[in-house]
Coordinates of C-alpha atoms and ligand atoms in Angstrom, one line a residue:
X155 CA -23.0 204.5 181.8
X156 CA -19.4 204.0 182.8
X157 CA -16.3 206.2 182.4
X158 CA -15.5 207.4 178.8
X159 CA -12.2 205.4 178.7
X160 CA -14.2 202.1 179.0
X161 CA -16.5 203.2 176.2
X162 CA -15.2 201.5 173.0
X163 CA -17.3 203.7 170.8
X164 CA -15.3 206.7 171.9
X165 CA -12.2 207.8 169.8
X166 CA -9.0 206.5 171.2
X167 CA -7.7 210.0 171.9
X168 CA -10.8 210.7 174.0
X169 CA -10.3 207.4 175.9
X170 CA -6.7 208.1 176.6
X171 CA -7.4 211.6 177.8
X172 CA -10.2 210.5 180.1
X173 CA -8.1 207.6 181.6
X174 CA -5.1 209.8 182.2
X175 CA -7.3 212.4 184.0
X176 CA -8.2 209.6 186.5
X177 CA -4.6 208.2 186.9
X178 CA -2.5 208.9 190.0
X179 CA 1.3 209.5 189.6
X180 CA 1.9 205.8 190.6
X181 CA -0.6 204.7 187.9
X182 CA 1.4 206.6 185.4
X183 CA 4.9 205.5 186.5
X184 CA 3.7 201.9 186.6
X185 CA 2.7 202.0 183.0
X186 CA 6.3 202.8 182.1
X187 CA 7.6 199.8 183.9
X188 CA 8.1 196.3 182.3
X189 CA 9.0 193.3 184.4
X190 CA 10.2 189.8 183.5
X191 CA 7.6 187.1 184.3
X192 CA 10.1 185.4 186.5
X193 CA 10.3 188.5 188.7
X194 CA 6.7 188.2 189.6
X195 CA 6.6 186.1 192.7
X196 CA 3.1 187.2 193.6
X197 CA 0.7 188.2 190.7
X198 CA -0.9 190.6 193.1
X199 CA 2.3 192.7 192.7
X200 CA 1.2 193.5 189.2
X201 CA -1.7 195.5 190.5
X202 CA 0.0 196.8 193.6
X203 CA 2.8 198.4 191.5
X204 CA 0.5 199.2 188.6
X205 CA 2.9 197.4 186.2
X206 CA 2.1 198.2 182.6
X207 CA 3.9 195.3 181.0
X208 CA 5.5 191.9 181.4
X209 CA 7.8 190.0 179.1
X210 CA 9.3 186.6 178.6
X211 CA 13.0 186.9 178.0
X212 CA 14.5 184.3 175.7
X213 CA 13.6 180.9 177.1
X214 CA 11.5 182.2 180.0
X215 CA 8.6 179.8 179.7
X216 CA 5.8 178.3 181.8
X217 CA 5.8 174.7 182.8
X218 CA 4.7 172.8 180.8
X219 CA 5.9 174.8 177.8
X220 CA 2.8 174.4 175.7
X221 CA 0.6 176.9 173.9
X222 CA -2.3 176.1 176.3
X223 CA 0.0 176.6 179.3
X224 CA 1.2 179.9 177.9
X225 CA -2.4 181.1 177.4
X226 CA -3.3 180.1 181.0
X227 CA -0.2 181.9 182.3
X228 CA -1.0 185.1 180.3
X229 CA -4.6 185.1 181.4
X230 CA -3.5 184.6 185.0
X231 CA -1.3 187.7 184.9
X232 CA -4.0 189.7 183.1
X233 CA -6.6 188.8 185.6
X234 CA -4.3 190.1 188.4
X235 CA -3.6 193.3 186.5
X236 CA -7.3 194.0 186.1
X237 CA -7.8 194.1 189.8
X238 CA -6.1 197.5 189.9
X239 CA -8.4 200.4 190.6
X240 CA -8.6 201.6 187.0
X241 CA -8.4 198.0 185.5
X242 CA -5.7 198.9 183.0
X243 CA -4.6 195.7 181.2
X244 CA -0.9 194.7 180.8
X245 CA 0.7 194.3 177.5
X246 CA 2.9 191.2 177.3
X247 CA 6.0 191.0 175.0
X248 CA 8.2 188.1 173.7
X249 CA 10.9 187.7 171.1
X250 CA 9.2 185.8 168.4
X251 CA 12.0 186.5 165.9
X252 CA 11.6 183.4 163.7
X253 CA 8.2 182.0 164.8
X254 CA 7.0 181.9 168.3
X255 CA 10.4 180.4 169.1
X256 CA 10.1 180.1 172.9
X257 CA 7.2 177.7 172.6
X258 CA 7.7 174.0 172.2
X259 CA 5.8 172.8 169.1
X260 CA 5.6 176.2 167.5
X261 CA 6.5 176.7 163.8
X262 CA 10.1 177.8 163.5
X263 CA 10.7 179.8 160.3
X264 CA 14.1 180.6 158.7
X265 CA 16.0 183.3 160.6
X266 CA 15.9 186.8 158.9
X267 CA 19.2 186.3 156.9
X268 CA 17.5 183.5 155.0
X269 CA 14.3 185.6 154.5
X270 CA 16.5 188.3 153.0
X271 CA 17.9 185.7 150.5
X272 CA 14.3 185.1 149.3
X273 CA 13.9 188.7 148.1
X274 CA 10.2 188.0 148.6
X275 CA 8.6 190.8 150.8
X276 CA 5.1 189.4 150.2
X277 CA 6.1 186.0 151.6
X278 CA 7.7 187.7 154.6
X279 CA 4.5 189.6 155.2
X280 CA 2.6 186.2 155.2
X281 CA 5.1 184.9 157.7
X282 CA 4.4 187.9 160.0
X283 CA 0.7 187.1 159.8
X284 CA 1.3 183.4 160.7
X285 CA 3.7 184.3 163.6
X286 CA 1.2 186.8 164.9
X287 CA -1.5 184.1 165.0
X288 CA 0.7 181.8 167.0
X289 CA 1.8 184.5 169.4
X290 CA -1.8 185.8 169.9
X291 CA -2.9 182.2 170.4
X292 CA -0.8 182.1 173.5
X293 CA -2.2 185.4 174.8
X294 CA 0.9 187.4 174.1
X295 CA 0.1 190.8 172.6
X296 CA 3.5 192.1 171.5
X297 CA 6.4 190.8 169.5
X298 CA 9.9 192.2 169.9
X299 CA 10.4 191.9 166.1
X300 CA 11.4 192.6 163.4
X301 CA 15.1 193.4 163.9
X302 CA 15.7 195.9 161.1
X303 CA 19.4 195.8 161.7
X304 CA 21.7 196.3 158.7
X305 CA 24.5 193.7 159.2
X306 CA 27.7 195.3 157.9
X307 CA 30.3 193.0 159.6
X308 CA 29.6 189.3 159.6
X309 CA 31.7 188.8 162.7
X310 CA 28.6 190.2 164.6
X311 CA 26.8 187.5 166.6
X312 CA 23.4 188.9 165.4
X313 CA 24.2 188.8 161.7
X314 CA 21.5 186.1 161.2
X315 CA 18.9 188.4 162.8
X316 CA 19.4 190.9 159.9
X317 CA 17.6 190.6 156.5
X318 CA 20.9 191.7 154.9
X319 CA 23.7 194.2 154.4
X320 CA 21.9 197.0 152.5
X321 CA 19.2 199.4 153.8
X322 CA 17.2 198.8 150.6
X323 CA 16.9 195.0 151.2
X324 CA 16.2 195.4 155.0
X325 CA 13.6 198.1 154.3
X326 CA 11.9 195.9 151.7
X327 CA 11.3 193.3 154.4
X328 CA 9.5 195.7 156.7
X329 CA 6.4 194.2 155.2
X330 CA 6.6 191.7 158.1
X331 CA 5.2 194.6 160.2
X332 CA 2.0 194.6 158.2
X333 CA 1.7 190.8 158.7
X334 CA 2.3 191.1 162.5
X335 CA 0.1 194.1 163.1
X336 CA -2.6 193.2 160.5
X337 CA -4.9 195.8 158.8
X338 CA -5.7 197.2 162.2
X339 CA -4.1 196.4 165.6
X340 CA -7.5 195.4 167.0
X341 CA -8.2 192.7 164.3
X342 CA -8.0 189.1 165.3
X343 CA -4.5 187.6 165.4
X344 CA -2.8 191.0 165.4
X345 CA 0.1 191.8 167.7
X346 CA 2.2 194.9 168.3
X347 CA 5.4 194.8 166.3
X348 CA 8.8 196.3 167.4
X349 CA 11.3 197.9 165.1
X350 CA 14.7 197.1 166.7
X351 CA 17.4 198.0 167.7
X352 CA 17.4 201.7 167.2
X353 CA 19.8 202.6 165.7
X354 CA 23.0 201.3 164.1
X355 CA 23.3 198.0 166.0
X356 CA 24.6 196.3 162.9
X357 CA 27.2 198.9 162.1
X358 CA 29.5 198.7 165.1
X359 CA 33.3 198.7 164.6
X360 CA 34.6 195.2 164.3
X361 CA 31.0 193.8 164.4
X362 CA 31.3 193.8 168.2
X363 CA 27.8 193.3 169.7
X364 CA 26.7 196.3 171.8
X365 CA 29.8 198.1 170.5
X366 CA 30.3 201.6 169.0
X367 CA 29.0 202.6 165.6
X368 CA 31.5 205.2 164.3
X369 CA 29.8 206.9 161.4
X370 CA 29.0 210.4 160.3
X371 CA 25.4 211.4 160.7
X372 CA 24.9 211.2 156.9
X373 CA 26.3 207.6 156.9
X374 CA 24.2 206.6 159.9
X375 CA 21.1 208.0 158.2
X376 CA 21.8 206.4 154.9
X377 CA 22.8 202.9 156.2
X378 CA 20.9 202.4 159.4
X379 CA 18.1 204.9 159.8
X380 CA 16.4 204.1 156.5
X381 CA 14.7 200.9 157.6
X382 CA 13.2 202.6 160.6
X383 CA 11.7 205.2 158.3
X384 CA 10.1 202.4 156.4
X385 CA 8.8 200.9 159.6
X386 CA 7.4 204.2 160.9
X387 CA 5.6 204.6 157.5
X388 CA 4.1 201.2 158.0
X389 CA 2.8 202.3 161.5
X390 CA 5.1 200.1 163.6
X391 CA 3.7 200.3 167.1
X392 CA 7.0 200.2 169.1
X393 CA 10.7 200.8 168.7
X394 CA 13.4 199.1 170.9
X395 CA 16.6 201.0 171.6
X396 CA 20.0 199.5 170.8
X397 CA 22.6 198.6 173.4
X398 CA 25.2 200.0 171.0
X399 CA 26.6 203.6 170.9
X400 CA 26.9 206.1 168.1
X401 CA 30.3 207.8 168.1
X402 CA 30.8 206.9 171.8
X403 CA 27.3 208.0 173.0
X404 CA 25.0 205.2 174.3
X405 CA 21.8 205.0 172.3
X406 CA 19.8 204.6 175.5
X407 CA 20.7 208.2 176.4
X408 CA 20.6 209.7 173.0
X409 CA 17.9 212.3 173.1
X410 CA 18.8 213.7 169.7
X411 CA 18.2 210.4 167.8
X412 CA 15.3 209.2 170.0
X413 CA 13.3 212.4 170.4
X414 CA 14.4 214.8 167.7
X415 CA 14.9 212.3 164.9
X416 CA 12.7 209.3 165.6
X417 CA 9.7 211.0 167.3
X418 CA 9.7 214.4 165.7
X419 CA 11.4 214.2 162.3
X420 CA 10.2 210.7 161.4
X421 CA 6.9 211.3 163.3
X422 CA 7.0 208.0 165.2
X423 CA 3.8 208.0 167.3
X424 CA 4.2 204.6 169.0
X425 CA 6.2 204.0 172.1
X426 CA 9.9 203.5 172.7
X427 CA 11.1 200.6 175.0
X428 CA 14.6 200.1 176.3
X429 CA 16.4 196.9 175.8
X430 CA 17.1 194.4 178.6
X431 CA 18.9 196.3 181.4
X432 CA 19.8 198.7 178.6
X433 CA 19.6 201.8 180.9
X434 CA 22.0 200.0 183.3
X435 CA 24.7 200.0 180.6
X436 CA 24.7 203.8 180.0
X437 CA 27.4 204.4 182.6
X438 CA 29.2 201.1 181.9
X439 CA 28.6 199.8 185.4
X440 CA 26.2 197.1 186.6
X441 CA 22.8 198.2 187.9
X442 CA 20.9 201.3 187.2
X443 CA 21.2 204.7 188.9
X444 CA 19.0 207.8 189.2
X445 CA 21.2 209.5 186.6
X446 CA 20.6 206.6 184.2
X447 CA 16.9 206.6 184.8
X448 CA 16.8 210.4 184.2
X449 CA 19.0 210.3 181.2
X450 CA 17.0 207.5 179.4
X451 CA 13.5 208.8 180.2
X452 CA 14.4 212.4 179.3
X453 CA 16.1 211.1 176.1
X454 CA 12.7 209.7 175.1
X455 CA 12.5 206.1 176.4
X456 CA 8.8 205.6 177.2
X457 CA 8.9 202.1 178.8
X458 CA 11.8 200.5 180.6
X459 CA 12.6 196.8 180.4
X460 CA 13.9 196.8 183.9
X461 CA 13.3 193.8 184.1
X462 CA 13.9 192.5 187.7
X463 CA 14.2 195.2 190.3
X464 CA 11.1 197.1 189.3
X465 CA 10.4 198.2 192.9
X466 CA 13.8 200.0 193.0
X467 CA 13.1 201.4 189.5
X468 CA 9.7 202.8 190.5
X469 CA 11.2 204.4 193.6
X470 CA 13.9 206.2 191.6
X471 CA 11.5 207.2 188.9
X472 CA 9.0 208.7 191.4
X473 CA 11.9 210.6 193.2
X474 CA 13.1 212.0 189.8
X475 CA 9.6 213.3 189.0
X476 CA 9.1 214.8 192.4
X477 CA 12.5 216.5 192.3
X478 CA 11.8 217.9 188.8
X479 CA 14.6 215.8 187.2
X480 CA 12.0 214.4 184.9
X481 CA 9.2 216.7 183.9
X482 CA 5.6 215.6 184.2
X483 CA 5.2 216.4 180.5
X484 CA 7.6 213.6 179.7
X485 CA 5.7 211.1 181.9
X486 CA 2.4 212.1 180.3
X487 CA 3.8 211.8 176.8
X488 CA 5.1 208.3 177.6
X489 CA 1.7 207.3 179.0
X490 CA -0.2 208.7 176.1
X491 CA 1.9 206.7 173.7
X492 CA 1.6 203.4 175.7
X493 CA -2.1 203.7 176.4
X494 CA -2.9 204.6 172.8
X495 CA -1.4 201.3 171.7
X496 CA -3.3 199.4 174.4
X497 CA -6.6 200.9 173.3
X498 CA -5.8 200.3 169.6
X499 CA -4.9 196.6 170.4
X500 CA -8.4 196.3 171.9
X501 CA -6.9 195.1 175.2
X502 CA -9.5 196.9 177.3
X503 CA -12.3 195.1 175.4
X504 CA -10.6 191.7 174.9
X505 CA -7.9 191.4 177.6
X506 CA -7.6 187.6 177.6
X507 CA -6.3 185.0 175.1
X508 CA -8.2 184.5 171.9
X509 CA -8.5 180.7 172.3
X510 CA -9.6 180.4 168.7
X511 CA -6.0 180.9 167.7
X512 CA -4.3 178.6 170.2
X513 CA -4.6 175.6 167.8
X514 CA -2.6 177.5 165.1
X515 CA 0.6 177.0 167.1
X516 CA 2.7 174.7 165.0
X517 CA -0.1 174.0 162.5
X518 CA 0.4 172.2 159.2
X519 CA -0.6 175.4 157.3
X520 CA 2.1 177.4 159.1
X521 CA 4.7 174.6 158.6
X522 CA 3.8 174.5 154.9
X523 CA 4.4 178.3 154.7
X524 CA 7.7 177.9 156.6
X525 CA 8.7 175.1 154.1
X526 CA 8.1 177.5 151.2
X527 CA 10.3 180.1 152.9
X528 CA 13.0 177.5 153.4
X529 CA 12.8 176.6 149.6
X530 CA 13.1 180.3 148.6
X531 CA 15.9 181.0 151.1
X532 CA 18.4 178.4 149.8
X533 CA 21.2 180.0 147.8
X534 CA 23.0 177.8 145.3
X535 CA 26.6 179.0 145.2
X536 CA 28.4 176.2 143.2
X537 CA 27.2 173.2 141.1
X538 CA 30.0 171.8 139.1
X539 CA 29.1 169.1 136.6
X540 CA 25.4 169.4 137.5
X541 CA 25.9 167.1 140.6
X542 CA 22.7 168.8 141.8
X543 CA 19.8 168.1 141.7
X544 CA 20.0 164.7 143.2
X545 CA 18.0 161.7 141.8
X546 CA 15.1 160.4 143.9
X547 CA 15.6 156.9 142.6
X548 CA 18.5 154.6 141.8
X549 CA 21.2 156.8 143.6
X550 CA 23.3 155.6 146.5
X551 CA 23.4 158.8 148.7
X552 CA 25.7 159.2 151.6
X553 CA 24.8 161.9 154.1
X554 CA 27.2 163.2 156.7
X555 CA 27.8 166.2 159.0
X556 CA 26.8 167.4 162.5
X557 CA 24.0 169.6 161.1
X558 CA 22.3 166.9 159.0
X559 CA 20.1 165.4 161.7
X560 CA 19.7 168.1 164.3
X561 CA 16.7 170.3 164.7
X562 CA 18.4 172.5 167.2
X563 CA 21.4 173.2 164.9
X564 CA 19.3 173.9 161.9
X565 CA 17.1 176.4 163.9
X566 CA 20.0 178.4 165.5
X567 CA 19.7 180.8 168.4
X568 CA 16.5 182.1 170.0
X569 CA 14.9 178.6 169.8
X570 CA 13.3 177.2 172.9
X571 CA 16.1 178.8 174.9
X572 CA 17.8 182.1 174.5
X573 CA 21.0 180.7 173.0
X574 CA 19.3 177.7 171.3
X575 CA 20.9 174.3 171.6
X576 CA 21.7 171.1 169.6
X577 CA 19.4 168.1 169.6
X578 CA 15.7 167.3 169.1
X579 CA 14.6 170.4 171.1
X580 CA 11.2 170.8 169.3
X581 CA 9.1 168.9 166.7
X582 CA 10.2 169.3 163.1
X583 CA 11.9 167.7 160.1
X584 CA 15.7 167.5 160.0
X585 CA 17.4 168.0 156.6
X586 CA 18.3 164.3 156.7
X587 CA 14.7 163.3 157.3
X588 CA 13.8 165.6 154.4
X589 CA 16.3 163.8 152.2
X590 CA 15.0 160.4 153.3
X591 CA 11.4 161.4 152.6
X592 CA 12.4 162.5 149.0
X593 CA 14.7 159.7 148.0
X594 CA 12.1 156.9 148.6
X595 CA 13.8 154.5 146.2
X596 CA 17.3 155.8 146.5
X597 CA 19.5 154.4 149.2
X598 CA 20.3 156.9 151.9
X599 CA 23.1 156.2 154.4
X600 CA 23.8 158.6 157.3
X601 CA 27.1 158.8 159.2
X602 CA 27.7 162.0 161.3
X603 CA 31.5 162.0 160.8
X604 CA 31.5 160.3 157.4
X605 CA 32.9 157.0 158.6
X606 CA 31.9 154.3 156.1
X607 CA 32.0 156.3 152.9
X608 CA 33.5 154.5 150.0
X609 CA 33.6 154.6 146.2
X610 CA 30.3 152.7 145.9
X611 CA 28.3 155.8 146.6
X612 CA 27.1 158.0 143.8
X613 CA 27.2 161.2 145.9
X614 CA 28.0 162.5 149.4
X615 CA 26.0 165.3 151.0
X616 CA 27.8 167.0 153.9
X617 CA 25.5 169.2 156.1
X618 CA 28.0 171.3 158.2
X619 CA 28.4 174.8 159.6
X620 CA 27.6 176.5 162.9
X621 CA 26.0 175.4 166.2
X622 CA 23.5 177.7 167.9
X623 CA 24.4 181.1 169.5
X624 CA 22.7 184.4 170.2
X625 CA 23.9 188.0 170.6
X626 CA 27.4 188.6 171.9
X627 CA 27.9 184.8 172.4
X628 CA 28.0 184.6 168.6
X629 CA 30.7 187.3 168.0
X630 CA 33.6 185.9 166.0
X631 CA 36.5 188.4 166.4
X632 CA 39.1 185.8 165.3
X633 CA 38.6 183.1 162.6
X634 CA 35.4 182.5 160.7
X635 CA 36.1 179.1 159.3
X636 CA 34.5 175.7 159.7
X637 CA 35.2 173.8 163.0
X638 CA 37.6 170.9 163.3
X639 CA 34.8 168.3 163.3
X640 CA 33.4 169.6 160.0
X641 CA 36.8 169.8 158.4
X642 CA 37.6 166.2 159.4
X643 CA 34.2 165.0 158.1
X644 CA 34.8 166.8 154.8
X645 CA 38.3 165.4 154.4
X646 CA 37.0 161.9 154.9
X647 CA 34.4 162.4 152.2
X648 CA 36.9 164.0 149.8
X649 CA 39.4 161.1 150.3
X650 CA 36.7 158.7 149.0
X651 CA 36.6 160.3 145.6
X652 CA 32.8 160.5 145.6
X653 CA 31.3 163.9 144.5
X654 CA 30.7 166.1 147.5
X655 CA 27.7 168.4 147.9
X656 CA 28.1 170.8 150.9
X657 CA 25.0 172.2 152.6
X658 CA 26.1 175.0 154.9
X659 CA 23.8 175.6 157.9
X660 CA 25.1 178.8 159.4
X661 CA 23.9 182.2 160.6
X662 CA 26.3 184.0 158.2
X663 CA 28.9 183.5 155.5
X664 CA 31.9 181.4 156.7
X665 CA 35.5 181.5 155.5
X666 CA 35.5 178.5 153.2
X667 CA 37.5 179.7 150.1
X668 CA 40.3 177.3 150.8
X669 CA 38.1 174.2 151.0
X670 CA 35.7 175.2 148.2
X671 CA 37.8 173.8 145.3
X672 CA 37.4 170.3 146.8
X673 CA 33.6 170.6 146.8
X674 CA 31.4 169.8 143.7
X675 CA 28.5 171.8 145.0
X676 CA 27.7 174.3 147.7
X677 CA 24.2 175.3 149.0
X678 CA 23.9 178.1 151.6
X679 CA 21.0 177.0 153.8
X680 CA 21.3 179.6 156.5
X681 CA 19.2 178.7 159.6
X682 CA 16.1 177.1 158.1
X683 CA 14.2 176.2 161.3
X684 CA 11.9 173.2 161.8
X685 CA 10.9 172.6 158.1
X686 CA 14.1 171.0 156.8
X687 CA 12.1 169.4 154.0
X688 CA 12.4 172.6 152.2
X689 CA 16.2 172.0 151.8
X690 CA 15.5 168.6 150.3
X691 CA 13.0 170.2 147.9
X692 CA 15.9 172.1 146.4
X693 CA 18.5 169.3 146.7
X694 CA 16.2 167.0 144.6
X695 CA 15.1 169.8 142.2
X696 CA 11.4 169.9 143.2
X697 CA 12.2 173.6 143.6
X698 CA 14.7 175.3 141.3
X699 CA 16.7 177.6 143.6
X700 CA 16.0 181.3 143.4
X701 CA 17.8 182.5 146.5
X702 CA 20.2 185.4 146.2
X703 CA 23.0 186.4 148.7
X704 CA 21.7 189.0 151.2
X705 CA 25.3 189.6 152.3
X706 CA 28.6 189.6 150.4
X707 CA 30.5 186.4 150.9
X708 CA 34.1 187.1 152.0
X709 CA 37.2 185.5 150.3
X710 CA 38.8 185.6 153.8
X711 CA 37.9 186.8 157.3
X712 CA 40.5 189.5 157.0
X713 CA 38.2 191.2 154.5
X714 CA 35.5 191.9 157.1
X715 CA 33.7 194.2 157.0
X716 CA 33.0 193.5 153.3
X717 CA 30.0 194.9 151.6
X718 CA 28.6 195.5 148.1
X719 CA 30.2 198.5 146.5
X720 CA 33.2 198.7 148.8
X721 CA 35.7 197.8 146.1
X722 CA 36.9 194.6 147.6
X723 CA 37.0 191.3 145.7
X724 CA 34.6 188.8 147.4
X725 CA 34.3 185.1 146.9
X726 CA 30.6 185.5 145.9
X727 CA 29.1 189.0 145.5
X728 CA 25.9 190.3 147.2
X729 CA 22.9 189.2 145.1
X730 CA 24.7 186.1 143.7
X731 CA 22.8 182.8 143.3
X732 CA 22.7 180.0 140.7
X733 CA 19.8 178.2 139.3
X734 CA 19.6 174.6 137.9
X735 CA 20.3 174.9 134.2
X736 CA 17.9 173.8 131.5
X737 CA 14.8 173.8 133.7
Ligands
GLC220 C1 17.8 190.9 174.4 C2 17.9 191.5 173.0 C3 16.7 192.0 172.5 C4 15.5 191.3 173.1 C5 15.5 191.6 174.6 C6 14.3 190.8 175.3 O1 19.0 191.2 175.1 O2 18.9 192.5 172.8 O3 16.7 191.8 171.0 O4 14.3 191.7 172.5 O5 16.7 191.3 175.2 O6 14.6 189.4 175.2

């Protein structure tokens, strides 16, 4: 019968050893190379260059952008990969960070900051399970999630990708890894998870994205390494390196933290992938050099997310191995790690999309789970005079605000496109629609800027906050207050004398202490995703809010960074959250 590596009854270690004994140097170097799908002009190049992996960057989608079209795209790339002499399948990665968020029609769950507010690790595990089904249903085998960043400065544009500001809370949510990877990687609907970004991405000075984390090793370990220890214990299959630096040293070239700490001390046996052009940034100049390839691979990076000029990368990598700049033992270690995951995923036996799962994309069951997550993520911060919960009947409700009727705004970044965008970008229920669905026999009026409000209304609900952003585009080094449009809307409502309920749709706490006294109620909604009905469930009391702040809420932006235990006086403390009384 055929070679041992194709015999699924053999132990994975035996299969890896047999396969590697048959691989040429080019086969091995190719496995360490990841290309963006858009860089593949001719699928035959996948086999020609022996590429081990492809990815979709944020918003890099097939046309049409449907689950079926994704599955066909994936299978096309995989068929091309399998024409290589040893028929080694590719592993395909995407950022499914709050649902399979690149795909039109997929279920969009609350971003991690809202999941942190739920304090419900079991719910988060179930979300991982659902996301993995939708991802696998499109062929994709690998999810660049969860971000296990500990957001210490809310100015950081990726604060919403964090489960919260304490390592304990973030570690508790590593259950999502069990949901994504399943009981075993080869089981149906399992995908490889990625603990990212290693390490200290949420601790940079000033909250500058890709900045410098200036901490002692003891502080770095206590605050930022702990969640990765939890992830390794759960068997996370991959780790992505952070763009940021630790005390001035780029993480992508940090052999001590990647090899000595992550791989040896923590015993991480999966594989390490660089971030997007992460090795290019080691020298602070555009493009990657032989020095950067050598530094990152020798530091312990196993696979490089090039992701465009993979021919140049392979040329440099080969030259470095031939010159001895990179030892063959490092190449073999990287291949062993990568191939072990491919065998464990069952990619050699089942390289193509499991079409039984394609129909789960955006399914009612997953949307119901997402709505439960939305309910549990809402944090009630103020409720003077019991203005909440609203009445479903007999109330005249006035709804205003730019985030009331906007799926894009309530989903935030990493939705359909990398940065996300306003508007009806994917099917879902806006918060306004959720309110209308609830208040069947109450009158609901909507006016984005509040024009038309008068004393005849019983209550005004203003849904305000941030518009979508991702990564460094979301850094807020200056003010952290509401924008002019929201302030004008709120003023109009306040002038009417009608009680005002504010629903804040944002990726982080905002600087609202000055305006707060004019509000009767405040609900932190975070970035709830497509199931805005969950916000209405809380507004109308069908769910008594249980959410607790995952991050300290500043009294003013000047307090940043502000975190539990730092002795500062916040507007609302970490862990704060009100319930409806007498229920
Ligand atoms: C991005 C992000 C990372 C993501 C990767 C691929 O720049 O830093 O979180 O997984 O590139 O999209």
